[in-house]
C-alpha positions as a LaTeX table, in Angstrom:
\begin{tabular}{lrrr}
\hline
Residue & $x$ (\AA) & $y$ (\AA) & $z$ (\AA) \\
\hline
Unk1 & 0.00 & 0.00 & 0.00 \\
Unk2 & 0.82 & 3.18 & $-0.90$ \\
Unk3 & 1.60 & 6.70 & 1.13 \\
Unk4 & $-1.16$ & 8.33 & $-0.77$ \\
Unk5 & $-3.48$ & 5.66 & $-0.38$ \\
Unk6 & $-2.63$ & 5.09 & 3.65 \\
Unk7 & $-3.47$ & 9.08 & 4.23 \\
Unk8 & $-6.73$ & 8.79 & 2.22 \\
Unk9 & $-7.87$ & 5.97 & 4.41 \\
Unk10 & $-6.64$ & 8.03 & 7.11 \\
Unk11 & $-7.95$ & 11.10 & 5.96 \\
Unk12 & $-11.23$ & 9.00 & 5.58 \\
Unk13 & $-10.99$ & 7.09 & 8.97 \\
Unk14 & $-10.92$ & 10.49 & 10.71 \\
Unk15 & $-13.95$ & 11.86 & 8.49 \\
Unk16 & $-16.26$ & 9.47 & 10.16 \\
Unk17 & $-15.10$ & 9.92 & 13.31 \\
Unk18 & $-15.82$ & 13.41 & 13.29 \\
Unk19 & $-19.12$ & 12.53 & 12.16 \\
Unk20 & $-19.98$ & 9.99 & 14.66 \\
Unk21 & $-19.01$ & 12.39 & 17.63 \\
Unk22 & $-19.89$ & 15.68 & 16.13 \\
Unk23 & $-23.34$ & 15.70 & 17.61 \\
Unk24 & $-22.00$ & 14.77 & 21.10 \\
Unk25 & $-19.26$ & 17.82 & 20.92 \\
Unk26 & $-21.87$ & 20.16 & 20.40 \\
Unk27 & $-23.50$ & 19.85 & 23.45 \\
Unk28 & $-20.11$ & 20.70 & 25.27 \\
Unk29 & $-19.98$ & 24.83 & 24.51 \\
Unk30 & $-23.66$ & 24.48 & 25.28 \\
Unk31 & $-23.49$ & 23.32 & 28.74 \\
Unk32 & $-21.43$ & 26.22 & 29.50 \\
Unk33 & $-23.96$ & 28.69 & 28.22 \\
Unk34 & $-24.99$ & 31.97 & 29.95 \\
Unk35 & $-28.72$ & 32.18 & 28.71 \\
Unk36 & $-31.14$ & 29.18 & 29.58 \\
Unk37 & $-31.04$ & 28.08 & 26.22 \\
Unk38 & $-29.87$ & 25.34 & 23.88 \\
Unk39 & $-29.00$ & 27.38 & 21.03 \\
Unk40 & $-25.80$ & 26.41 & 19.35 \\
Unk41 & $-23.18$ & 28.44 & 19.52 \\
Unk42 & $-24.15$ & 29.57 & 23.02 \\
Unk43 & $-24.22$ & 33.18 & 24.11 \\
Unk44 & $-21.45$ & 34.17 & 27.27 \\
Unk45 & $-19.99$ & 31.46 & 29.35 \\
Unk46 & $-21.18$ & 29.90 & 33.00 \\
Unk47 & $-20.70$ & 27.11 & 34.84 \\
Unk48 & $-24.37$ & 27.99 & 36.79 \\
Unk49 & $-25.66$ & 24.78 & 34.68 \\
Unk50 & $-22.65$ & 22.51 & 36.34 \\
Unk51 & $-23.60$ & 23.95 & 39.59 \\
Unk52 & $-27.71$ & 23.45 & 39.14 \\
Unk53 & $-26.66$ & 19.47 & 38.72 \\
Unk54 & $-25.26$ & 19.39 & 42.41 \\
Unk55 & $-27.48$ & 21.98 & 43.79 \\
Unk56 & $-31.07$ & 20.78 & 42.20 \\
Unk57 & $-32.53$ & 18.15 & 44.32 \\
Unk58 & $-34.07$ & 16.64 & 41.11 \\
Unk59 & $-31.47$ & 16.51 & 39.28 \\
Unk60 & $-29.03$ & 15.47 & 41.97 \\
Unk61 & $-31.15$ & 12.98 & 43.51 \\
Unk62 & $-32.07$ & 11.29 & 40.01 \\
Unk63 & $-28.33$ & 10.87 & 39.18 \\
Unk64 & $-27.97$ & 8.96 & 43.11 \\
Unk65 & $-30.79$ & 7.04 & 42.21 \\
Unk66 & $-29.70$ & 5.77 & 38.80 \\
Unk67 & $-26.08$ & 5.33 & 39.97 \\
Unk68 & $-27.78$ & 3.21 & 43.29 \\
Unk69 & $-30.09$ & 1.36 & 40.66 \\
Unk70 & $-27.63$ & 0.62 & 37.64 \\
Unk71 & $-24.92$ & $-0.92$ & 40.47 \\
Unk72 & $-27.28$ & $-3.05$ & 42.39 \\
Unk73 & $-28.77$ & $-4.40$ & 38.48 \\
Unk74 & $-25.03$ & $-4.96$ & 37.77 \\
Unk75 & $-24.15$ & $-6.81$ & 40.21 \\
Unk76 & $-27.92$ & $-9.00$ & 40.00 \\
Unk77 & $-27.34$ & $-9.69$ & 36.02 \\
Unk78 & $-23.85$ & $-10.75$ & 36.27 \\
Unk79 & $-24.73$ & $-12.78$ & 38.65 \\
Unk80 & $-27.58$ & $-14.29$ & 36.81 \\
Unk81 & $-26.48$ & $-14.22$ & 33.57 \\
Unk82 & $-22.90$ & $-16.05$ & 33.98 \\
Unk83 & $-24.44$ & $-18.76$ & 35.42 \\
Unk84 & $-26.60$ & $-19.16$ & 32.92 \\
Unk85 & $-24.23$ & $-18.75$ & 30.39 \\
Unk86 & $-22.16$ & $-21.63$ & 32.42 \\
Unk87 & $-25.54$ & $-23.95$ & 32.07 \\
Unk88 & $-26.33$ & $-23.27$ & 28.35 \\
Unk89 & $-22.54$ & $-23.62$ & 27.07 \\
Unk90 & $-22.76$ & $-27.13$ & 29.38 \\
Unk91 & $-25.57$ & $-28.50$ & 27.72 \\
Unk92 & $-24.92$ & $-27.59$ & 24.24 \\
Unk93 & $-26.83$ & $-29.44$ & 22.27 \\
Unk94 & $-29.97$ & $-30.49$ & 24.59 \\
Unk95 & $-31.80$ & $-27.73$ & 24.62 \\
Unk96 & $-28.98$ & $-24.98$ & 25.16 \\
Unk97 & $-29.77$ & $-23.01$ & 21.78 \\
Unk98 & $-33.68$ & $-22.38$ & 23.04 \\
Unk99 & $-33.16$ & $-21.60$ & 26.27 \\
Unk100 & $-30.37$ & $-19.03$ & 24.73 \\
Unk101 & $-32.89$ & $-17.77$ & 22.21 \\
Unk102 & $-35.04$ & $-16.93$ & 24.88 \\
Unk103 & $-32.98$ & $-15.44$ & 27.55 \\
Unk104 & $-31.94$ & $-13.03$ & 24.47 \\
Unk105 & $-35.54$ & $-12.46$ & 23.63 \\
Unk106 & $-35.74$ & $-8.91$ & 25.71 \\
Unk107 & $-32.91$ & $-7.57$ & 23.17 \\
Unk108 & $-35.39$ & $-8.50$ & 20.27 \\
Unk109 & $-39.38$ & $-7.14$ & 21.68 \\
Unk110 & $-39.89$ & $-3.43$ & 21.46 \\
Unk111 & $-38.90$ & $-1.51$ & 24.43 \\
Unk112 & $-42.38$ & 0.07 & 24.31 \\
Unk113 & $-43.76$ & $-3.99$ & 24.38 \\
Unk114 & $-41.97$ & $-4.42$ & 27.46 \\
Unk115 & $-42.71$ & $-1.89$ & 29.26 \\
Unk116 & $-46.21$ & $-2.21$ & 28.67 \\
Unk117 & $-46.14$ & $-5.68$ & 30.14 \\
Unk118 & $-44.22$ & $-4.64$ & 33.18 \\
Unk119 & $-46.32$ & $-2.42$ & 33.59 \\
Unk120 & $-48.95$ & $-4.06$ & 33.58 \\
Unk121 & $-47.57$ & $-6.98$ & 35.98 \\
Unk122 & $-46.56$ & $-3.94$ & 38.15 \\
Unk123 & $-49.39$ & $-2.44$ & 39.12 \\
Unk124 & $-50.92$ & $-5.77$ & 39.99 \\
Unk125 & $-47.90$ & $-6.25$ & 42.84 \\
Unk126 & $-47.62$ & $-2.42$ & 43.80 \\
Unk127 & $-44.08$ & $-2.55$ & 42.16 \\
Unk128 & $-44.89$ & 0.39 & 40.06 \\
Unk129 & $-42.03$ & 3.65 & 41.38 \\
Unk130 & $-40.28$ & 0.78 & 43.77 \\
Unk131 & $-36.64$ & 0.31 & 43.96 \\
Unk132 & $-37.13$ & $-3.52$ & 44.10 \\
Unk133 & $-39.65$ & $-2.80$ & 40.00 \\
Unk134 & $-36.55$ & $-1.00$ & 38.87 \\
Unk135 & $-34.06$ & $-3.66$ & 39.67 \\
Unk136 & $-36.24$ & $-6.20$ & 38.50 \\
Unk137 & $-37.18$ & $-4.98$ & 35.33 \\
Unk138 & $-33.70$ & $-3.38$ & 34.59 \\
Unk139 & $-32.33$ & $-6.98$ & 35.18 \\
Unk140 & $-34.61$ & $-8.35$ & 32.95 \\
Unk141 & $-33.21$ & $-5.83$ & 29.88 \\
Unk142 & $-29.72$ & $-6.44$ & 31.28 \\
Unk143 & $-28.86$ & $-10.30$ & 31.36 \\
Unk144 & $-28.73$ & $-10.79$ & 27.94 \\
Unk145 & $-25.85$ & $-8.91$ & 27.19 \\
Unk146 & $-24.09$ & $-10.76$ & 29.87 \\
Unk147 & $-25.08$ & $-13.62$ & 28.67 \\
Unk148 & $-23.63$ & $-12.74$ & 24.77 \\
Unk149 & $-20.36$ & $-11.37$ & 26.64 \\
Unk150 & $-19.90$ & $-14.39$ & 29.33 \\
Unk151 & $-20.73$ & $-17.19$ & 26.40 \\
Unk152 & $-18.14$ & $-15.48$ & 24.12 \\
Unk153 & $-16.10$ & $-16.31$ & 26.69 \\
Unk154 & $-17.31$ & $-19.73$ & 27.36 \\
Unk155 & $-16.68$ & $-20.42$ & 23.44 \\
Unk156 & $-12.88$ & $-19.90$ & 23.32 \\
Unk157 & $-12.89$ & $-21.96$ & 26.83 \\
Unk158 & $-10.77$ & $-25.20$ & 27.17 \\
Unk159 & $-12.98$ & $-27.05$ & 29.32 \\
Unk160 & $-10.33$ & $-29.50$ & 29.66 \\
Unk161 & $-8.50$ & $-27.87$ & 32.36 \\
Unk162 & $-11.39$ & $-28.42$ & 34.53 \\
Unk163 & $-11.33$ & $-31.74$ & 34.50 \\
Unk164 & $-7.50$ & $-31.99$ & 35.16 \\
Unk165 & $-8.40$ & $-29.69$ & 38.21 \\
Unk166 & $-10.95$ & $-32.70$ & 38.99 \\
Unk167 & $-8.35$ & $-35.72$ & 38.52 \\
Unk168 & $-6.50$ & $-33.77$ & 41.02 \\
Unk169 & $-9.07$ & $-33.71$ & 43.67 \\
Unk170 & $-10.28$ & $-30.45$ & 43.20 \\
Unk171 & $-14.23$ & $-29.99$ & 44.19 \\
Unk172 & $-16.38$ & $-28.22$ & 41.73 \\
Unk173 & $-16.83$ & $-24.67$ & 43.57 \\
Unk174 & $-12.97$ & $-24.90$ & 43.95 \\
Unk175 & $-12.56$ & $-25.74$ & 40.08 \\
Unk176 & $-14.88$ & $-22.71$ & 39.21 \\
Unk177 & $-13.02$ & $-20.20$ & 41.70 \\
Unk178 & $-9.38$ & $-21.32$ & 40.67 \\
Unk179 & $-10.27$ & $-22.19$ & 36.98 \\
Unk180 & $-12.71$ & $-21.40$ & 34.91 \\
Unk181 & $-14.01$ & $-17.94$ & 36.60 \\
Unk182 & $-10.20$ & $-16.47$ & 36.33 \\
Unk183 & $-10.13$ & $-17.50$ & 32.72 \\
Unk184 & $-13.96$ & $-16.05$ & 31.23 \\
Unk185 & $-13.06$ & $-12.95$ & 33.65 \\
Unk186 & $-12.88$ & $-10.89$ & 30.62 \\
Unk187 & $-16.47$ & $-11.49$ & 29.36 \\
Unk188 & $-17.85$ & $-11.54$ & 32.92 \\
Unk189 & $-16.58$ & $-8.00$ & 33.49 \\
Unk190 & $-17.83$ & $-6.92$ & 29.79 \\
Unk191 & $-21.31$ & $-8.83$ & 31.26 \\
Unk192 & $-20.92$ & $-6.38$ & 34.26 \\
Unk193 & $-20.08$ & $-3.20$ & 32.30 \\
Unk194 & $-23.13$ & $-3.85$ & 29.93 \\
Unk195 & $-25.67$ & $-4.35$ & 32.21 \\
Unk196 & $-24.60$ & $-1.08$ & 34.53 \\
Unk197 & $-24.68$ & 1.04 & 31.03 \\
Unk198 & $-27.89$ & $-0.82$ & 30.25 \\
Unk199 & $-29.66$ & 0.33 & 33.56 \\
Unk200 & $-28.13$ & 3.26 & 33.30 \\
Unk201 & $-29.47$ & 4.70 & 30.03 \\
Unk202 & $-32.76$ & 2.96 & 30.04 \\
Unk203 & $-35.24$ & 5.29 & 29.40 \\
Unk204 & $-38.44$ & 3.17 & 28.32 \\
Unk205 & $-39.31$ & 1.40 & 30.78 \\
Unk206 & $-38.48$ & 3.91 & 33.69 \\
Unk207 & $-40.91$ & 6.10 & 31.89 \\
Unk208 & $-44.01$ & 3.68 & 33.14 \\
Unk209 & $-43.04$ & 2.47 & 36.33 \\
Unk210 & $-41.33$ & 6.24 & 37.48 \\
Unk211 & $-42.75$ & 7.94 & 40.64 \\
Unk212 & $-42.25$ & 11.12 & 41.66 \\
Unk213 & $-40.24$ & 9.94 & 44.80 \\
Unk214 & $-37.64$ & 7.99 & 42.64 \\
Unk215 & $-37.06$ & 8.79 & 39.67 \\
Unk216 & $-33.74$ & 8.29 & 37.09 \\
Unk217 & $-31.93$ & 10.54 & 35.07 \\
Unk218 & $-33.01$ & 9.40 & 31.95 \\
Unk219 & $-36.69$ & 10.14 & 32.83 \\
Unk220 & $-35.21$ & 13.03 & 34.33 \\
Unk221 & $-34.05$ & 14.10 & 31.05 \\
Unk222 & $-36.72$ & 13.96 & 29.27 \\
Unk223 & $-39.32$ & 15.68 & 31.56 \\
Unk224 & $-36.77$ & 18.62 & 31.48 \\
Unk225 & $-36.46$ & 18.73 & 27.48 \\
Unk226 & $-40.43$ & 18.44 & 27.32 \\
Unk227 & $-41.03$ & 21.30 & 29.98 \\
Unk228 & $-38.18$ & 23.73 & 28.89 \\
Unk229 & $-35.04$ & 24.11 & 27.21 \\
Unk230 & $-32.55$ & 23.80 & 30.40 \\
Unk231 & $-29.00$ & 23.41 & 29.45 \\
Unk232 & $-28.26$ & 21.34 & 32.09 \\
Unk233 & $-29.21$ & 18.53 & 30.20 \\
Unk234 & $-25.98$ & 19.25 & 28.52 \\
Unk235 & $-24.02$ & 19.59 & 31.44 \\
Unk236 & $-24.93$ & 15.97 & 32.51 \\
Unk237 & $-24.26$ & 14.59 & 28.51 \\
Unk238 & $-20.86$ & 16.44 & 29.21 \\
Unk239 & $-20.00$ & 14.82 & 31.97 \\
Unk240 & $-21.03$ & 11.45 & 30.95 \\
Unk241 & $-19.49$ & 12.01 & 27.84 \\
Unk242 & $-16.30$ & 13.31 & 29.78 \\
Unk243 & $-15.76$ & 10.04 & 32.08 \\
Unk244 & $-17.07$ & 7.31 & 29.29 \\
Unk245 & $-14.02$ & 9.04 & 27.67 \\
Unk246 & $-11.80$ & 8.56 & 30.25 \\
Unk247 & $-12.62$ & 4.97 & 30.92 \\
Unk248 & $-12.31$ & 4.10 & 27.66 \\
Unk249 & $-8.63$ & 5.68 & 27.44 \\
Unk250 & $-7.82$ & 4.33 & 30.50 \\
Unk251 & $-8.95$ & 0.42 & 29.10 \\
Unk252 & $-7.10$ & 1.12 & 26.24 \\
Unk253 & $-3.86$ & 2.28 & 28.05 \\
Unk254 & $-3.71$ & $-0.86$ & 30.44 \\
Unk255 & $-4.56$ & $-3.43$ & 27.55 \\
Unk256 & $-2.04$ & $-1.95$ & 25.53 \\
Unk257 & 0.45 & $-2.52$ & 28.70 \\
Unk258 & $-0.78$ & $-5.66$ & 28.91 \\
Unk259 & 0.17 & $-6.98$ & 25.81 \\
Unk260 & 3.70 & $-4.99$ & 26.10 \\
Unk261 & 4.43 & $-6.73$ & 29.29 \\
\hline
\end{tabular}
């Protein structure tokens, strides 16, 4: 390959990258705005927007809730869904593919379908605005991507090694522990990642079982972009978009020593 042709591919690589982020860069000068307003370019500069986050009790206290909610789902999902990654990669070909296809179903149905039906099932058990609905239903959108990300895992997995552990007089929650949970680590935190970032941004379903006493930033959100233009909307996107960045870098920085080491 050429020079000419490596910077046009270059040239083109960066293109799309500036169109993939360009709509998330423009909400940065406009969370520094003077004027309530999300008019782009934004008039003067403040930080009053940064400050109504930490100050607002809506805003502050839907940000603790979805932070409370999103860890607690985490932690339920990869829970969940590694084991039942572990049972459908063990039975393979009895019966593993449909009970696969079905844990995966809530990534197929229409988020408006869903939440319909929990709600539905909701107000029948007074789970409607609880934190024990939000878990439950936010568990229910999150386990299939820890499933996908723990049975990637699963797939490259020499399942060999546990039985050496075995011949050796190893018991099974030892073999698990010492073996095989060390060695699908990688897809079980992906699992974990996914399902916090799935709780995290749903918006849906927290839309019908919501009460004004708990309530999550995404519905948060959008009840502020339906009632006003209030720039702090784009002080939170900021700031999301600010540490996503930095976690990102920060994978990328120890894989990279990773491999060097």
């Amino acid at each position: 390959m050429s020079r000419l042709q490596r910077l046009l591919i270059g040239l083109f690589c960066a293109a799309v990258a500036l169109w993939l982020v360009a709509p998330t860069l423009v909400i940065v000068p406009i969370s520094f705005a003077e004027k309530k307003s999300l008019a782009f370019p934004p008039d003067g500069f403040s930080l009053q927007w940064y400050a109504n986050l930490v100050q607002s009790p809506d805003w502050s206290g839907s940000v603790l809730n979805s932070l409370k909610i999103a860890a607690i789902v985490a932690v339920v999902s990869t829970v969940i869904g590694t084991l039942a990654a572990i049972g459908i990669e063990r039975m393979k070909a009895r019966g593993g593919g449909i009970i696969r296809a079905i844990l995966i179903t809530p990534m197929i149905v229409p988020g408006v379908v869903m939440a319909i039906g929990i709600y539905a099932v909701y107000l029948d058990h007074q789970l409607v605005g609880t934190l024990l609905g939000y878990v439950l239903a936010h568990s229910m959108l999150a386990i299939p991507f820890v499933v996908i990300a723990v049975g990637a895992s699963l797939s490259v997995f020499d399942a060999r090694l546990e039985t050496a552990a075995a011949s050796l007089g190893a018991s099974r929650p030892a073999t698990f522990f010492t073996i095989t949970l060390p060695l699908i680590a990688p897809g079980v935190l992906s699992g974990l990642l996914f399902a916090f970032v799935t709780s995290f941004d749903e918006v849906i379903v927290a839309l019908f079982i919501n009460s004004p006493t708990l309530k999550t930033l995404p519905v948060q959100i959008f009840a502020s972009m339906t009632r006003d233009s209030d720039p702090t909307v784009a002080a939170v996107g900021t700031l999301i978009f600010a540490l996503t960045s930095l976690a990102i870098a920060a994978g990328l920085w120890f894989g990279t020593r990773r491999r060097r080491s």
